[in-house]
Short mmCIF file of C-alpha atoms in Angstrom, two decimals:
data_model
loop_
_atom_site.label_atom_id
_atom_site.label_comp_id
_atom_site.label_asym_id
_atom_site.label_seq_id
_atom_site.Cartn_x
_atom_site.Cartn_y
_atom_site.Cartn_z
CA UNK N 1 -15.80 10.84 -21.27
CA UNK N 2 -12.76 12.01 -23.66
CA UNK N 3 -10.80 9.68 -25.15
CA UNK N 4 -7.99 9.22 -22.78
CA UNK N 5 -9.61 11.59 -19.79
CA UNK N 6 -9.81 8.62 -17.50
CA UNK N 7 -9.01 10.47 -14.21
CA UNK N 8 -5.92 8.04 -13.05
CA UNK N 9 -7.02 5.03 -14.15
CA UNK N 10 -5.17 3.59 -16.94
CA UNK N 11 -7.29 3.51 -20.65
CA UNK N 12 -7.77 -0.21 -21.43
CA UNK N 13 -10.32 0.63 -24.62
CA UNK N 14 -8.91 1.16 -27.99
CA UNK N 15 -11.57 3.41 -30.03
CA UNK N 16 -11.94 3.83 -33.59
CA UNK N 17 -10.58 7.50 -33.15
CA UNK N 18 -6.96 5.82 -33.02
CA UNK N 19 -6.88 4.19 -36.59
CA UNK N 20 -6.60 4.93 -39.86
CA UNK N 21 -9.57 4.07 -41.73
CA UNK N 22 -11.34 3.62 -44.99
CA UNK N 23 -14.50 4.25 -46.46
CA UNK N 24 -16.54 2.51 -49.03
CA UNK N 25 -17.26 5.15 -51.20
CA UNK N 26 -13.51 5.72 -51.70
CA UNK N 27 -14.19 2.51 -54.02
CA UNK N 28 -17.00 3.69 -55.54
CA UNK N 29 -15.25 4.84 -59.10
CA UNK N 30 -14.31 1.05 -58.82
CA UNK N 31 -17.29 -0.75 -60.15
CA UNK N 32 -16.59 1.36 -63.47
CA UNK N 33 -13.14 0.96 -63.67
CA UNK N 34 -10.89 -1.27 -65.49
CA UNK N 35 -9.60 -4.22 -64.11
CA UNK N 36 -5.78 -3.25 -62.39
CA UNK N 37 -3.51 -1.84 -60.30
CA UNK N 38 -4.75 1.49 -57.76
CA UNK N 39 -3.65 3.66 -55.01
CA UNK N 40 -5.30 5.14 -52.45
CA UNK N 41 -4.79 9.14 -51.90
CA UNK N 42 -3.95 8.99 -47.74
CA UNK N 43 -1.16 10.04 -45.96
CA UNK N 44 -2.33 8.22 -43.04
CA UNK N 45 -1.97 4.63 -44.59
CA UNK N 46 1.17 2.93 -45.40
CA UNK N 47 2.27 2.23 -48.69
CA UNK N 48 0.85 -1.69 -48.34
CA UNK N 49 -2.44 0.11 -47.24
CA UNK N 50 -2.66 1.89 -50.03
CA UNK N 51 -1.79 -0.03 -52.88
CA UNK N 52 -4.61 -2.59 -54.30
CA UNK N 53 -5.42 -4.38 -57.18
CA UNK N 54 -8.93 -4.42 -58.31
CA UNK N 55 -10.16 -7.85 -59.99
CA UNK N 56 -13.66 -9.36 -61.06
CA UNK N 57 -14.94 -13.39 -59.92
CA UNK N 58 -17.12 -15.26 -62.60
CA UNK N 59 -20.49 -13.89 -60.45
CA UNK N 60 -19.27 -10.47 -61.87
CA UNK N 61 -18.35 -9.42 -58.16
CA UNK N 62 -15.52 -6.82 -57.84
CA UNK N 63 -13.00 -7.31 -55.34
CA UNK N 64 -10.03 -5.03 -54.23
CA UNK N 65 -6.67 -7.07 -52.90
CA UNK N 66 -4.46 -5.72 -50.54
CA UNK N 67 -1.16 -7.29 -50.31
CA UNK N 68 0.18 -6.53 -46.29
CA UNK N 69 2.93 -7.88 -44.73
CA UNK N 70 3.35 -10.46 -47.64
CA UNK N 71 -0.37 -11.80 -47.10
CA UNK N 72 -3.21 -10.72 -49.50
CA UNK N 73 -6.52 -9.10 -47.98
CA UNK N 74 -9.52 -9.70 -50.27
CA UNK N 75 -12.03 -6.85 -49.76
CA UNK N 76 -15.60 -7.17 -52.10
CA UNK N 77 -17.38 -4.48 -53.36
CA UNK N 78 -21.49 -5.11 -52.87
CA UNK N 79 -23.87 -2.90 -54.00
CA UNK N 80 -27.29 -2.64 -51.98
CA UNK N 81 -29.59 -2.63 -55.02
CA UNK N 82 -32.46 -2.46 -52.62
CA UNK N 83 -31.90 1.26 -52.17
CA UNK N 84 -32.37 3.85 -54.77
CA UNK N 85 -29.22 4.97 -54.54
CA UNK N 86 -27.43 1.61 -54.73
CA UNK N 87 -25.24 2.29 -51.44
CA UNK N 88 -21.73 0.59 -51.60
CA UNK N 89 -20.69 -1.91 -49.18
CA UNK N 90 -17.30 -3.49 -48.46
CA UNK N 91 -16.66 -6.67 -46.33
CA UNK N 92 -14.30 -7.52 -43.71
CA UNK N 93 -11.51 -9.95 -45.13
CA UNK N 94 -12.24 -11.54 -41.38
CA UNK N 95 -15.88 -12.19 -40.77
CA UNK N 96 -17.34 -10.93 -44.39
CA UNK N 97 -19.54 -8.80 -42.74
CA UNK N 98 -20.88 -6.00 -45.03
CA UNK N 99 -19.47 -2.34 -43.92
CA UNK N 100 -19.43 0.72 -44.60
CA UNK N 101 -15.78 1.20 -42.60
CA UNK N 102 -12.79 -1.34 -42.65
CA UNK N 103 -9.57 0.05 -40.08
CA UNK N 104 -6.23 -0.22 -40.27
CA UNK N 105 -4.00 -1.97 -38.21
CA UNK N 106 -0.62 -3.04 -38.48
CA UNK N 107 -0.78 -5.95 -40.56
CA UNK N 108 -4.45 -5.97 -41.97
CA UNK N 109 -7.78 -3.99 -43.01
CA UNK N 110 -10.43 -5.53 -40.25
CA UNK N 111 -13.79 -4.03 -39.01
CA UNK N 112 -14.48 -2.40 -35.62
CA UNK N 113 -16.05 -6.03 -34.25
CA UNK N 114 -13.10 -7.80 -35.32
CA UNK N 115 -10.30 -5.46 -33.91
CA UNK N 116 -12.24 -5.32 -31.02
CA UNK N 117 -12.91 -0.84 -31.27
CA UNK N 118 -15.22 1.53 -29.56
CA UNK N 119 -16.75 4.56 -30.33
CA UNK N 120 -15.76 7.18 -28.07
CA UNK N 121 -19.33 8.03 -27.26
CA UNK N 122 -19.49 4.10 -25.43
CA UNK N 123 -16.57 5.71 -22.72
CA UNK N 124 -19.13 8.50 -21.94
CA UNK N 125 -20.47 9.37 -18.12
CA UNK N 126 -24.41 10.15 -18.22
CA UNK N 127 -23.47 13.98 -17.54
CA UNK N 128 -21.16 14.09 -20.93
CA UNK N 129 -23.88 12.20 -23.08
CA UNK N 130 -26.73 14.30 -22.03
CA UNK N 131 -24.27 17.47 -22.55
CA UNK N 132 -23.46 16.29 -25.89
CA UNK N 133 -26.77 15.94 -26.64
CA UNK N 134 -27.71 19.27 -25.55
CA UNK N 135 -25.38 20.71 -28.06
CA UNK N 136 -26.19 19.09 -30.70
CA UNK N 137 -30.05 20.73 -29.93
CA UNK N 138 -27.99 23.61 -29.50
CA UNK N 139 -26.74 23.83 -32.97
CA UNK N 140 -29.96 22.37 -34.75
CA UNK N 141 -31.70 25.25 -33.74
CA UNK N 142 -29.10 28.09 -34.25
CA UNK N 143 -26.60 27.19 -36.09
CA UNK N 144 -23.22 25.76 -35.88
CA UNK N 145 -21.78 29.49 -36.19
CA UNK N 146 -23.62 30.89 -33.07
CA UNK N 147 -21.41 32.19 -30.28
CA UNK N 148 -21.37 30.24 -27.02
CA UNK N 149 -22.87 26.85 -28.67
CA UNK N 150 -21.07 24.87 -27.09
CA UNK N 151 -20.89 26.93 -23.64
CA UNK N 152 -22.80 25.16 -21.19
CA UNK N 153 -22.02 28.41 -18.50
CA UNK N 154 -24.51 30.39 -20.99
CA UNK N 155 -28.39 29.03 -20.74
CA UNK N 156 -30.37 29.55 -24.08
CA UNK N 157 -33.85 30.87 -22.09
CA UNK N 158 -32.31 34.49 -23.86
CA UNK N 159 -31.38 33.66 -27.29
CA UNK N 160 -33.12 34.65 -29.95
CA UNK N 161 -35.66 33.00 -32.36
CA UNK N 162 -33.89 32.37 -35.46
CA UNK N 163 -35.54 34.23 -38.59
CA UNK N 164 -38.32 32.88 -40.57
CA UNK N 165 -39.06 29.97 -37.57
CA UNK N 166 -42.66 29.99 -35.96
CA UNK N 167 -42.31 31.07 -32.78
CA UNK N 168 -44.51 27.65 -31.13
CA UNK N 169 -41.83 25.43 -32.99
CA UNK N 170 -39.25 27.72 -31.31
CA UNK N 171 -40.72 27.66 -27.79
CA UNK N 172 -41.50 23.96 -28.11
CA UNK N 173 -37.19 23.49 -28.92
CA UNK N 174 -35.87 25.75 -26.87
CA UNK N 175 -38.40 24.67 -24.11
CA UNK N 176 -36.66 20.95 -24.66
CA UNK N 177 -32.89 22.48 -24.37
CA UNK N 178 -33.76 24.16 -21.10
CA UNK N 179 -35.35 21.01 -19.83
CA UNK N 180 -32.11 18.80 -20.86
CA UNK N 181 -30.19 21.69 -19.10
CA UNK N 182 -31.59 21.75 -15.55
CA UNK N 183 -30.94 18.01 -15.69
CA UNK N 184 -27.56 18.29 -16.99
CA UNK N 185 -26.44 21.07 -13.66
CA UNK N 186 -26.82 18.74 -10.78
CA UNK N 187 -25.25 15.86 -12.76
CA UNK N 188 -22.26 18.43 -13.80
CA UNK N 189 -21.76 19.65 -10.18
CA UNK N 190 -21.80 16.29 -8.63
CA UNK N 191 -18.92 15.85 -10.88
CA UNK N 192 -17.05 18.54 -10.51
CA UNK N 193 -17.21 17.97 -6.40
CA UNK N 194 -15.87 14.50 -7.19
CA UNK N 195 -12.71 15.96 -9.32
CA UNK N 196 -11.76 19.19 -7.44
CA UNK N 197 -13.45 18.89 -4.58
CA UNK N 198 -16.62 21.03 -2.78
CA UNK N 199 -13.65 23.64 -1.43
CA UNK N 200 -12.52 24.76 -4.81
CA UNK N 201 -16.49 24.59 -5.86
CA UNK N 202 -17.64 27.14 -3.01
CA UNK N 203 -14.68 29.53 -4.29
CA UNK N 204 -16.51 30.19 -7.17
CA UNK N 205 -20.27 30.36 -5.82
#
């Protein structure tokens, strides 16, 4: 389900959609930089979001500090030097819990558990998850460019092998798609009977 399409009832989930956020590669430079004052380049964060002073603990642990509504937010930077490519963590200033995200709200930088967010996909009805799913099949196989992608009025049984695929790795894909598809139609009518009634349905058949 949408964000927001809740169909009369009022929305009681906040979702990560609705806040600014940032990301831990933004602070990646960081780890190289000299000690001092930064800014972050976003017009969606306030000027206490954005402005942070980078410092350095006697472990030789960076940490950022944001200074919001007159309280300072301590955010470390931890590299995962378990990976090859040394991903970048931050950590909540709540819970310390390594992230790759921190959001933010009015008075703070916080992580999804602590603000209590939810990823739109969570608000989803079976019929919109498996029709997600089938376009993101959809688009692995032909392309984000191809016409009606994301039309679920046009079935795929006629499109065309794209160039330079085997056709039993095509078959075997497409014969997936049209398998999610017949499930998706009775789920998707049910639906639609629900919303606009079996009256405004029959109109159309």
């Amino acid at each position: 389900m949408l964000k927001g399409n809740h169909y009369g009832r009022k929305q009681r989930r906040s979702y990560t959609s609705d806040y600014p956020r940032i990301n831990a590669k933004v602070f990646k430079s960081l780890l190289t930089d000299p000690l001092g004052s930064y800014s972050i380049n976003s017009e969606y964060l306030s000027d206490n979001h954005r402005e942070l002073i980078l410092k350095e603990n006697t472990n030789g642990v960076r940490y950022v500090t944001f200074t919001i509504n007159d309280k300072p937010h301590t955010i470390a930077l931890k590299l995962d030097k378990r990976s090859a490519s040394n991903k970048l963590y931050i950590t909540c200033p709540y819970c310390q819990k390594q992230c790759q995200h921190l959001y933010a709200i009015k008075y703070a930088y916080a992580c999804r558990q602590c603000i209590g967010l939810h990823y739109v996909c969570q608000s989803e009805r079976p019929n919109e998850r498996l029709m997600r799913r089938i376009r993101k099949l959809r688009k692995e196989l032909w392309g984000y460019d191809w016409p009606e992608v994301n039309n679920m009025f046009k079935h795929v049984i006629y499109w065309p092998k794209p160039k330079w695929m085997r056709w039993k790795t095509f078959e075997q894909k497409r014969a997936k798609i049209i398998e999610l598809e017949e499930q998706y139609w009775p789920m998707a009518v049910t639906r639609m009977e629900t919303i606009f009634g079996e009256q405004l349905l029959s109109d159309y058949k």
